[in-house]
Amino acid sequence: MAKLLITGGAGFIGTHTSLVLLEAGYDLIILDSFINSSPIALKRVSQISGLNSTELARRLKTYTGDIRDLDFLENIFKTCGQEGNPIDAVIHFAGLKSVDESVKNPLLYWDVNLNGTKTLLTAMEKNNCRTIVFSSSATIYGKAQSIPIQETAKIQPINPYGKTKAAIENILSDLTGINPNWRIACLRYFNPVGAHPTGLIGENPLGTPNNLFPVINQVAINKLKVLKIFGGDWPTPDKTAMRDYIHIMDLAEGHLAALNYLQNSTPELITLNLGSGKGYSVLEVVSEYQKVCRKKLPFEVVNRRQGDSAISIADPSKALTKLGWQTKRTLNEMVRDGWNWQVKNPKGYLEEERK
Ligand code: NAD
Ligand code: UDP
């Protein structure tokens, strides 16, 4: 079975996708600096996979290091090659993802996201590995002019984080010009939420969360006093902003579908929205949470957050046509699984890290 390098494989999307790929039979090399994740997450992936220790030792290897370190990357490619089992493809999650932080520290974001990816691509070129699935983001559409958003919509990111993602998409496009053997999938995620249904892995924000689902989780366990709803004057039916939330397991399966597509078609660069095509308002999400966790969640409507848009909903039809992939899970499952993860791991992976 093919061998994959998963950069950032210990993170939120990386762990769920690694699990799906392991279950599909792939051998994995996970590379992570653990700057925003925990080795416990990988232990949990192993546990859910049900593989025994011999199989795990053979099929799942972990390297701790930074994607900006070319020698480190080259060493991984060389070691696999020498073992007679070279890396066939890369799923590239590693990077920094906070919009706020990117505004405060743009140089760090350009360095990690852009230079990190450039270094990774250099190592891939040198080692004749030319298949990559890249984590792009719906953020690159900025304030979209029409809804649902198609892949052909204008790219106009409004923050440094989104600009790094757009720049990386450009670099990937340039690569196909110098070598037509590149197989590239740029996956533009909408809003990934929820957790694996076992509640063993999930989103583990370090520090104060900014995203809606982790914030609601913390309000529901009284860690945060109140949910601040950013804006009650948006042009939507209930006046709160609407997003296209996608269950993390649907997103993980989207990566498997993209990889299968790349491996079974002639080399190309394909760009796809990964979303459900359905939008929910902040108030609709709060209402679903209240039903699932059976309590009233305190909220107050405050001013709009800078840089937010009224509505972001994907047109996911290209992913269905090209990959045969579409989301299967409902908002209720997103909330239920996200809440289950929160209840079982009120401090994320921290408690097990301390053992
Ligand atoms: P995450 O922070 O949970 O995972 C990223 C992983 O990369 C972490 O484990 C982190 O330790 C690792 N990492 C960071 N910098 C590194 C470096 N220099 N070298 C090696 N490892 C490094 O984030 P996530 O939510 O799993 O996101 C994965 C990818 O998807 C990111 O590229 C992100 O920008 C993108 N994305 C995420 C979302 C989202 O809402 N979660 C939406 C769109 C796109
Ligand atoms: N949101 C909110 N309060 C919060 C966090 C988010 O009202 O504490 C809103 C936010 O304005 C947006 C939606 O919830 O309309 C989703 O926000 P998130 O940060 O999760 O994703 P993104 O802004 O990247 O779409």
Coordinates of C-alpha atoms and ligand atoms in Angstrom, one line a residue:
M1 CA 0.0 0.0 0.0
A2 CA 1.2 3.5 -0.7
K3 CA 3.2 5.4 1.9
L4 CA 2.1 9.0 2.8
L5 CA 3.9 11.8 4.6
I6 CA 1.4 13.8 6.7
T7 CA 2.7 17.1 7.8
G8 CA 0.9 18.5 10.8
G9 CA -0.6 15.1 11.3
A10 CA -1.0 15.6 15.1
G11 CA -3.4 18.6 14.7
F12 CA -7.2 18.8 14.6
I13 CA -7.7 17.9 10.9
G14 CA -4.5 15.9 10.7
T15 CA -5.5 13.4 13.4
H16 CA -8.9 12.7 12.0
T17 CA -7.6 12.4 8.4
S18 CA -4.7 10.1 9.6
L19 CA -7.2 7.8 11.2
V20 CA -9.3 7.6 8.0
L21 CA -6.1 6.9 5.9
L22 CA -4.8 4.3 8.3
E23 CA -8.2 2.6 8.1
A24 CA -8.1 2.7 4.3
G25 CA -4.8 0.8 4.5
Y26 CA -2.2 3.5 3.9
D27 CA 1.2 3.5 5.7
L28 CA 1.8 6.9 7.4
I29 CA 4.7 9.0 8.4
I30 CA 3.5 11.8 10.6
L31 CA 5.7 14.9 10.9
D32 CA 4.8 17.5 13.5
S33 CA 6.5 20.2 15.6
F34 CA 3.8 19.9 18.2
I35 CA 3.7 23.7 18.4
N36 CA -0.1 23.4 18.4
S37 CA -0.8 19.8 19.2
S38 CA 0.1 16.9 21.5
P39 CA 1.7 13.5 21.1
I40 CA -1.3 12.1 23.1
A41 CA -3.5 12.9 20.0
L42 CA -1.4 10.4 18.0
K43 CA -1.6 7.8 20.8
R44 CA -5.4 8.2 20.6
V45 CA -5.4 7.8 16.8
S46 CA -3.5 4.5 17.3
Q47 CA -6.0 3.4 19.9
I48 CA -9.0 4.1 17.7
S49 CA -7.4 2.4 14.7
G50 CA -7.5 -0.9 16.6
L51 CA -4.1 -1.9 15.1
N52 CA -1.8 -4.1 17.3
S53 CA 1.6 -2.8 18.3
T54 CA 3.5 -4.7 15.6
E55 CA 1.2 -3.4 12.9
L56 CA 1.4 0.1 14.3
A57 CA 5.2 0.0 14.4
R58 CA 5.2 -0.9 10.8
R59 CA 2.5 1.4 9.5
L60 CA 2.7 4.6 11.6
K61 CA 5.9 6.4 12.2
T62 CA 6.3 9.8 13.9
Y63 CA 9.0 12.5 13.3
T64 CA 9.2 15.6 15.5
G65 CA 10.5 18.6 13.7
D66 CA 9.8 21.7 11.6
I67 CA 8.7 21.9 8.0
R68 CA 11.1 24.8 7.5
D69 CA 14.1 22.5 8.2
L70 CA 15.2 21.1 4.8
D71 CA 17.8 18.7 6.2
F72 CA 15.1 17.2 8.5
L73 CA 12.7 16.8 5.6
E74 CA 15.3 15.3 3.3
N75 CA 16.4 12.9 6.0
I76 CA 12.8 11.6 6.2
F77 CA 12.5 11.1 2.4
K78 CA 16.0 9.5 2.3
T79 CA 15.3 7.1 5.2
C80 CA 12.1 5.9 3.6
G81 CA 13.8 5.5 0.2
Q82 CA 16.6 3.5 1.7
E83 CA 14.1 1.2 3.5
G84 CA 12.8 0.4 0.0
N85 CA 9.4 2.1 0.8
P86 CA 9.6 5.6 -0.6
I87 CA 7.0 8.3 0.1
D88 CA 4.3 8.3 -2.6
A89 CA 2.4 11.4 -1.6
V90 CA 2.2 14.2 0.9
I91 CA -0.9 15.5 2.8
H92 CA 0.2 19.0 3.9
F93 CA -1.6 20.3 7.0
A94 CA 1.3 21.8 8.9
G95 CA 1.0 25.6 9.4
L96 CA -0.4 28.3 11.6
K97 CA -4.1 29.1 11.3
S98 CA -5.2 31.9 13.6
V99 CA -6.5 34.9 11.6
D100 CA -6.0 37.2 14.7
E101 CA -2.5 36.1 15.3
S102 CA -1.6 36.5 11.6
V103 CA -2.7 40.2 11.8
K104 CA -0.5 40.7 14.9
N105 CA 2.5 38.7 13.6
P106 CA 2.4 38.5 9.7
L107 CA 6.1 37.7 9.4
L108 CA 5.7 34.6 11.4
Y109 CA 2.8 33.5 9.2
W110 CA 4.6 34.1 6.0
D111 CA 7.6 32.3 7.4
V112 CA 5.8 29.2 8.7
N113 CA 3.2 28.8 6.0
L114 CA 5.0 30.0 2.9
N115 CA 8.6 29.2 3.6
G116 CA 7.5 26.0 5.3
T117 CA 5.6 24.9 2.2
K118 CA 8.4 26.1 -0.1
T119 CA 10.9 23.9 1.9
L120 CA 8.6 20.9 1.8
L121 CA 8.1 21.3 -2.0
T122 CA 11.9 21.5 -2.5
A123 CA 12.4 18.3 -0.6
M124 CA 9.6 16.7 -2.6
E125 CA 11.1 17.8 -6.0
K126 CA 14.5 16.5 -4.9
N127 CA 13.1 13.1 -4.0
N128 CA 10.8 12.8 -7.0
C129 CA 7.6 12.8 -4.9
R130 CA 5.1 15.0 -6.8
T131 CA 1.7 14.3 -5.3
I132 CA 0.4 16.7 -2.7
V133 CA -2.9 17.4 -1.1
F134 CA -2.8 21.0 0.3
S135 CA -4.9 22.5 3.1
S136 CA -6.2 25.7 1.7
S137 CA -9.1 27.7 3.1
A138 CA -12.4 29.4 2.2
T139 CA -10.7 32.4 3.8
I140 CA -9.1 33.2 0.5
Y141 CA -12.4 34.2 -1.0
G142 CA -12.6 37.1 1.5
K143 CA -16.0 38.8 1.3
A144 CA -17.5 36.7 -1.5
Q145 CA -19.6 38.5 -4.0
S146 CA -22.1 35.7 -4.6
I147 CA -23.4 32.7 -2.6
P148 CA -22.8 29.8 -2.8
I149 CA -19.2 30.3 -3.5
Q150 CA -17.7 28.5 -6.5
E151 CA -14.0 27.7 -7.0
T152 CA -14.0 30.2 -9.8
A153 CA -14.9 33.1 -7.4
K154 CA -12.4 35.9 -7.0
I155 CA -9.5 35.3 -4.7
Q156 CA -9.3 38.3 -2.4
P157 CA -8.1 37.4 1.1
I158 CA -8.4 40.1 3.6
N159 CA -5.9 39.0 6.3
P160 CA -2.3 37.7 6.3
Y161 CA -3.4 34.1 7.1
G162 CA -5.6 34.0 4.0
K163 CA -2.9 35.8 1.9
T164 CA -0.4 33.0 2.8
K165 CA -2.9 30.4 1.6
A166 CA -3.5 32.2 -1.7
A167 CA 0.2 32.6 -2.3
I168 CA 0.8 28.9 -1.7
E169 CA -1.9 28.0 -4.2
N170 CA 0.0 30.2 -6.7
I171 CA 3.3 28.5 -6.0
L172 CA 1.6 25.1 -6.5
S173 CA 0.2 26.3 -9.8
D174 CA 3.6 27.5 -10.9
L175 CA 5.1 24.0 -10.2
T176 CA 2.8 22.3 -12.7
G177 CA 4.4 24.7 -15.3
I178 CA 7.9 23.4 -14.6
N179 CA 7.0 19.7 -14.3
P180 CA 3.8 18.3 -15.7
N181 CA 4.1 15.3 -13.5
W182 CA 2.8 17.1 -10.4
R183 CA -0.5 15.9 -9.0
I184 CA -1.9 18.6 -6.7
A185 CA -5.2 19.0 -4.9
C186 CA -5.9 22.4 -3.2
L187 CA -8.7 21.8 -0.8
R188 CA -10.5 24.9 0.3
Y189 CA -12.1 24.0 3.6
F190 CA -15.1 25.8 4.9
N191 CA -15.7 25.6 8.7
P192 CA -14.5 22.2 10.1
V193 CA -16.1 21.3 13.4
G194 CA -17.1 18.4 15.6
A195 CA -14.9 15.4 16.6
H196 CA -14.5 11.7 16.1
P197 CA -17.6 10.0 17.5
T198 CA -15.6 8.1 20.1
G199 CA -14.7 11.4 21.7
L200 CA -11.1 10.4 21.9
I201 CA -9.8 13.0 19.4
G202 CA -11.1 16.4 18.7
E203 CA -10.2 20.1 18.4
N204 CA -7.8 21.1 21.2
P205 CA -7.3 24.9 21.1
L206 CA -4.4 26.0 23.2
G207 CA -5.2 29.2 25.0
T208 CA -8.4 31.1 24.6
P209 CA -10.4 29.8 21.6
N210 CA -11.7 32.2 18.9
N211 CA -13.8 29.9 16.8
L212 CA -17.5 29.4 17.4
F213 CA -17.7 25.7 18.3
P214 CA -14.8 25.7 20.8
V215 CA -16.1 28.9 22.4
I216 CA -19.6 27.5 22.8
N217 CA -18.1 24.3 24.3
Q218 CA -16.3 26.4 26.9
V219 CA -19.5 28.4 27.7
A220 CA -21.4 25.1 28.1
I221 CA -18.9 23.9 30.8
N222 CA -18.8 27.4 32.5
K223 CA -15.2 28.0 31.6
L224 CA -16.4 31.1 29.7
K225 CA -19.2 33.1 31.2
V226 CA -21.0 34.1 28.0
L227 CA -21.0 33.6 24.3
K228 CA -20.5 36.9 22.5
I229 CA -22.3 36.8 19.2
F230 CA -20.5 39.0 16.8
G231 CA -23.2 41.1 15.1
G232 CA -27.0 41.0 15.2
D233 CA -27.4 43.2 12.2
W234 CA -26.3 41.0 9.3
P235 CA -28.4 40.6 6.2
T236 CA -29.5 37.1 7.1
P237 CA -32.9 35.7 8.2
D238 CA -32.2 35.9 11.9
K239 CA -29.6 38.7 11.6
T240 CA -26.6 36.6 12.8
A241 CA -23.9 35.5 10.4
M242 CA -24.1 32.2 8.5
R243 CA -21.4 29.7 7.8
D244 CA -21.0 26.3 6.1
Y245 CA -20.0 24.0 8.9
I246 CA -18.5 20.6 7.9
H247 CA -18.1 17.6 10.2
I248 CA -14.4 16.8 10.7
M249 CA -15.0 13.2 9.7
D250 CA -16.6 14.3 6.4
L251 CA -13.6 16.5 5.8
A252 CA -11.2 13.7 6.6
E253 CA -13.0 11.5 4.1
G254 CA -12.7 14.3 1.6
H255 CA -8.9 13.9 1.8
L256 CA -9.1 10.2 1.1
A257 CA -11.3 10.9 -1.9
A258 CA -8.9 13.6 -3.2
L259 CA -5.9 11.3 -2.8
N260 CA -7.6 8.4 -4.6
Y261 CA -8.6 10.8 -7.4
L262 CA -5.0 12.2 -7.8
Q263 CA -3.5 8.7 -7.8
N264 CA -6.0 7.4 -10.4
S265 CA -6.1 10.2 -12.9
T266 CA -3.5 11.9 -15.2
P267 CA -1.4 14.5 -13.4
E268 CA -3.2 17.7 -12.8
L269 CA -3.9 20.5 -10.3
I270 CA -7.4 20.3 -9.0
T271 CA -8.9 23.0 -6.7
L272 CA -12.0 22.0 -4.7
N273 CA -14.3 23.5 -2.1
L274 CA -14.9 21.1 0.8
G275 CA -18.1 22.2 2.4
S276 CA -21.7 21.0 2.8
G277 CA -23.4 23.6 0.7
K278 CA -25.7 24.4 3.6
G279 CA -25.4 27.4 5.9
Y280 CA -26.4 27.8 9.5
S281 CA -26.6 31.0 11.5
V282 CA -24.9 31.5 14.9
L283 CA -28.3 31.4 16.6
E284 CA -29.1 28.2 14.8
V285 CA -25.9 26.6 16.1
V286 CA -26.6 27.9 19.6
S287 CA -30.1 26.4 19.5
E288 CA -28.8 23.0 18.4
Y289 CA -26.2 23.1 21.2
Q290 CA -28.8 23.9 23.8
K291 CA -30.8 20.8 22.6
V292 CA -27.8 18.5 22.7
C293 CA -26.2 19.6 26.0
R294 CA -29.7 20.3 27.6
K295 CA -28.9 23.6 29.1
K296 CA -29.5 27.3 28.3
L297 CA -26.3 28.9 27.0
P298 CA -25.9 32.5 28.0
F299 CA -25.2 34.8 25.1
E300 CA -25.1 38.5 24.2
V301 CA -25.1 40.1 20.9
V302 CA -22.1 42.5 20.5
N303 CA -20.6 44.4 17.6
R304 CA -19.5 42.7 14.5
R305 CA -16.0 41.2 14.6
Q306 CA -13.5 43.0 12.3
G307 CA -13.0 41.2 9.0
D308 CA -16.1 38.9 9.4
S309 CA -18.6 38.5 6.5
A310 CA -22.3 37.9 6.6
I311 CA -22.5 34.6 4.8
S312 CA -20.0 32.0 3.7
I313 CA -21.4 28.9 2.0
A314 CA -19.7 26.6 -0.4
D315 CA -20.8 25.3 -3.7
P316 CA -19.4 21.8 -3.2
S317 CA -20.7 20.4 -6.5
K318 CA -17.3 20.1 -8.1
A319 CA -16.1 17.8 -5.3
L320 CA -19.1 15.6 -6.0
T321 CA -18.6 15.5 -9.7
K322 CA -14.8 15.0 -9.6
L323 CA -14.4 12.9 -6.4
G324 CA -17.8 11.4 -5.8
W325 CA -17.5 13.0 -2.4
Q326 CA -20.2 14.9 -0.4
T327 CA -20.8 15.5 3.2
K328 CA -23.0 13.0 5.0
R329 CA -23.2 14.3 8.6
T330 CA -25.8 16.8 10.0
L331 CA -25.4 19.8 12.2
N332 CA -26.8 17.7 15.0
E333 CA -23.9 15.2 14.6
M334 CA -21.4 18.0 14.5
V335 CA -22.7 19.5 17.7
R336 CA -23.2 16.1 19.4
D337 CA -19.7 14.8 18.6
G338 CA -18.1 18.2 19.4
W339 CA -19.9 18.2 22.8
N340 CA -19.0 14.5 23.5
W341 CA -15.3 15.4 22.9
Q342 CA -15.6 18.3 25.3
V343 CA -17.3 16.4 28.0
K344 CA -14.8 13.5 27.9
N345 CA -11.8 15.9 27.6
P346 CA -12.6 19.1 29.5
K347 CA -8.9 20.0 29.4
G348 CA -8.2 18.6 26.0
Y349 CA -5.2 16.2 26.0
L350 CA -3.6 18.0 29.0
E351 CA -4.7 15.6 31.7
E352 CA -3.2 12.6 29.9
E353 CA 0.0 14.6 29.2
R354 CA 0.5 15.1 32.9
K355 CA 0.2 11.3 33.7
Ligands
NAD1 P1 -3.9 22.5 13.9 O1 -3.1 23.7 14.4 O2 -4.7 21.7 14.8 O3 -2.8 21.5 13.1 C1 -1.7 22.0 12.5 C2 -0.5 21.1 12.9 O4 0.7 21.6 12.3 C3 -0.3 21.2 14.4 O5 -0.2 19.9 14.9 C4 1.0 21.9 14.6 O6 1.7 21.5 15.7 C5 1.7 21.6 13.3 N1 2.7 22.6 12.9 C6 2.5 24.0 12.9 N2 3.6 24.6 12.4 C7 4.5 23.6 12.1 C8 5.8 23.6 11.6 N3 6.4 24.7 11.3 N4 6.4 22.4 11.4 C9 5.8 21.2 11.7 N5 4.5 21.2 12.2 C10 3.9 22.4 12.4 O7 -4.7 23.1 12.7 P2 -5.9 22.3 11.8 O8 -7.2 22.9 12.2 O9 -5.7 20.9 11.9 O10 -5.5 22.8 10.4 C11 -4.7 22.1 9.5 C12 -4.5 22.9 8.2 O11 -5.8 23.2 7.7 C13 -3.8 24.2 8.4 O12 -2.9 24.4 7.4 C14 -4.9 25.2 8.4 O13 -4.4 26.5 8.0 C15 -5.8 24.6 7.4 N6 -7.2 25.0 7.6 C16 -7.8 24.9 8.9 C17 -9.1 25.3 9.1 C18 -9.8 25.1 10.4 O14 -10.8 25.8 10.6 N7 -9.3 24.3 11.3 C19 -9.8 25.9 8.0 C20 -9.2 26.0 6.8 C21 -7.9 25.6 6.6
UDP2 N1 -18.7 33.9 16.2 C1 -19.4 34.5 17.2 N2 -18.8 34.5 18.5 C2 -17.6 33.9 18.8 C3 -16.9 33.2 17.7 C4 -17.5 33.2 16.4 O1 -20.4 35.1 17.0 O2 -17.1 33.9 19.9 C5 -19.3 33.9 14.9 C6 -18.4 34.6 13.8 O3 -18.7 35.9 13.8 C7 -18.8 33.8 12.5 C8 -19.2 32.4 13.0 O4 -19.4 32.5 14.4 O5 -20.0 34.4 12.0 C9 -18.1 31.4 12.8 O6 -16.9 31.9 13.3 P1 -15.5 31.1 13.4 O7 -14.5 32.0 14.0 O8 -15.8 29.8 14.0 O9 -15.2 30.9 11.8 P2 -14.9 31.9 10.6 O10 -15.0 33.3 11.2 O11 -13.5 31.6 10.2 O12 -15.9 31.6 9.6

